[in-house]
């Protein structure tokens, strides 16, 4: 699970931020549906905190790079 999130939140992966969030939503929803019968609240809270940190670093990196004309950094 953690490896999949790490792959989707790599800073060097140049993909539109919205598309990255859509892909993360797909993966997370799939996990929640698969593990819905078990109690995962504490585990998902830790994953959520980890994801927020990784996404924050991506946004900070995007701020350092000037936007391109093709609209890659538009939200």
C-alpha positions as YAML, in Angstrom:
chain: A
units: angstrom
residues:
- id: 1
  name: UNK
  ca: [0.00, 0.00, 0.00]
- id: 2
  name: UNK
  ca: [2.71, 2.45, 1.00]
- id: 3
  name: UNK
  ca: [4.75, 1.66, -2.13]
- id: 4
  name: UNK
  ca: [1.79, 2.51, -4.36]
- id: 5
  name: UNK
  ca: [1.30, 5.86, -2.60]
- id: 6
  name: UNK
  ca: [5.00, 6.59, -2.84]
- id: 7
  name: UNK
  ca: [4.92, 5.94, -6.58]
- id: 8
  name: UNK
  ca: [1.88, 8.20, -7.08]
- id: 9
  name: UNK
  ca: [3.34, 11.05, -5.00]
- id: 10
  name: UNK
  ca: [6.85, 11.18, -6.42]
- id: 11
  name: UNK
  ca: [7.96, 14.75, -6.95]
- id: 12
  name: UNK
  ca: [9.81, 13.89, -10.14]
- id: 13
  name: UNK
  ca: [6.65, 12.52, -11.79]
- id: 14
  name: UNK
  ca: [5.55, 15.41, -14.01]
- id: 15
  name: UNK
  ca: [1.79, 15.15, -14.20]
- id: 16
  name: UNK
  ca: [-0.97, 17.67, -13.78]
- id: 17
  name: UNK
  ca: [-1.78, 18.05, -10.08]
- id: 18
  name: UNK
  ca: [-5.51, 17.45, -10.59]
- id: 19
  name: UNK
  ca: [-4.82, 14.23, -12.50]
- id: 20
  name: UNK
  ca: [-2.51, 13.13, -9.69]
- id: 21
  name: UNK
  ca: [-5.26, 13.74, -7.14]
- id: 22
  name: UNK
  ca: [-7.79, 11.85, -9.30]
- id: 23
  name: UNK
  ca: [-5.46, 8.83, -9.49]
- id: 24
  name: UNK
  ca: [-4.84, 8.97, -5.72]
- id: 25
  name: UNK
  ca: [-8.61, 9.11, -5.13]
- id: 26
  name: UNK
  ca: [-9.12, 6.02, -7.28]
- id: 27
  name: UNK
  ca: [-6.48, 4.05, -5.38]
- id: 28
  name: UNK
  ca: [-7.61, 5.15, -1.92]
- id: 29
  name: UNK
  ca: [-11.29, 4.49, -2.66]
- id: 30
  name: UNK
  ca: [-10.38, 1.05, -3.92]
- id: 31
  name: UNK
  ca: [-8.53, 0.28, -0.67]
- id: 32
  name: UNK
  ca: [-11.38, 1.59, 1.44]
- id: 33
  name: UNK
  ca: [-13.88, -0.55, -0.47]
- id: 34
  name: UNK
  ca: [-11.65, -3.62, -0.26]
- id: 35
  name: UNK
  ca: [-10.98, -3.24, 3.47]
- id: 36
  name: UNK
  ca: [-14.43, -1.87, 4.38]
- id: 37
  name: UNK
  ca: [-15.26, -4.85, 6.58]
- id: 38
  name: UNK
  ca: [-12.32, -4.14, 8.90]
- id: 39
  name: UNK
  ca: [-11.67, -1.19, 11.17]
- id: 40
  name: UNK
  ca: [-9.11, 0.97, 9.42]
- id: 41
  name: UNK
  ca: [-9.77, 4.38, 10.89]
- id: 42
  name: UNK
  ca: [-6.43, 4.75, 12.71]
- id: 43
  name: UNK
  ca: [-4.49, 3.34, 9.76]
- id: 44
  name: UNK
  ca: [-6.23, 5.65, 7.28]
- id: 45
  name: UNK
  ca: [-5.60, 8.67, 9.51]
- id: 46
  name: UNK
  ca: [-1.87, 7.90, 9.45]
- id: 47
  name: UNK
  ca: [-1.96, 7.39, 5.69]
- id: 48
  name: UNK
  ca: [-3.88, 10.66, 5.30]
- id: 49
  name: UNK
  ca: [-1.28, 12.58, 7.33]
- id: 50
  name: UNK
  ca: [1.53, 11.03, 5.28]
- id: 51
  name: UNK
  ca: [-0.20, 11.85, 1.98]
- id: 52
  name: UNK
  ca: [-0.86, 15.44, 3.00]
- id: 53
  name: UNK
  ca: [2.83, 15.91, 3.76]
- id: 54
  name: UNK
  ca: [3.91, 14.40, 0.44]
- id: 55
  name: UNK
  ca: [1.37, 16.46, -1.52]
- id: 56
  name: UNK
  ca: [2.44, 19.61, 0.31]
- id: 57
  name: UNK
  ca: [6.05, 19.06, -0.80]
- id: 58
  name: UNK
  ca: [4.84, 18.64, -4.40]
- id: 59
  name: UNK
  ca: [2.96, 21.95, -4.22]
- id: 60
  name: UNK
  ca: [6.00, 23.68, -2.72]
- id: 61
  name: UNK
  ca: [8.15, 22.34, -5.54]
- id: 62
  name: UNK
  ca: [5.61, 23.57, -8.10]
- id: 63
  name: UNK
  ca: [5.78, 27.07, -6.59]
- id: 64
  name: UNK
  ca: [9.54, 27.16, -7.19]
- id: 65
  name: UNK
  ca: [9.15, 26.46, -10.90]
- id: 66
  name: UNK
  ca: [7.61, 29.17, -13.10]
- id: 67
  name: UNK
  ca: [4.41, 28.08, -14.84]
- id: 68
  name: UNK
  ca: [4.61, 26.92, -18.44]
- id: 69
  name: UNK
  ca: [2.41, 28.12, -21.26]
- id: 70
  name: UNK
  ca: [0.73, 24.74, -21.64]
- id: 71
  name: UNK
  ca: [-1.08, 25.07, -18.28]
- id: 72
  name: UNK
  ca: [0.57, 22.18, -16.42]
- id: 73
  name: UNK
  ca: [0.44, 24.02, -13.11]
- id: 74
  name: UNK
  ca: [-3.05, 25.45, -13.27]
- id: 75
  name: UNK
  ca: [-5.45, 24.14, -10.67]
...
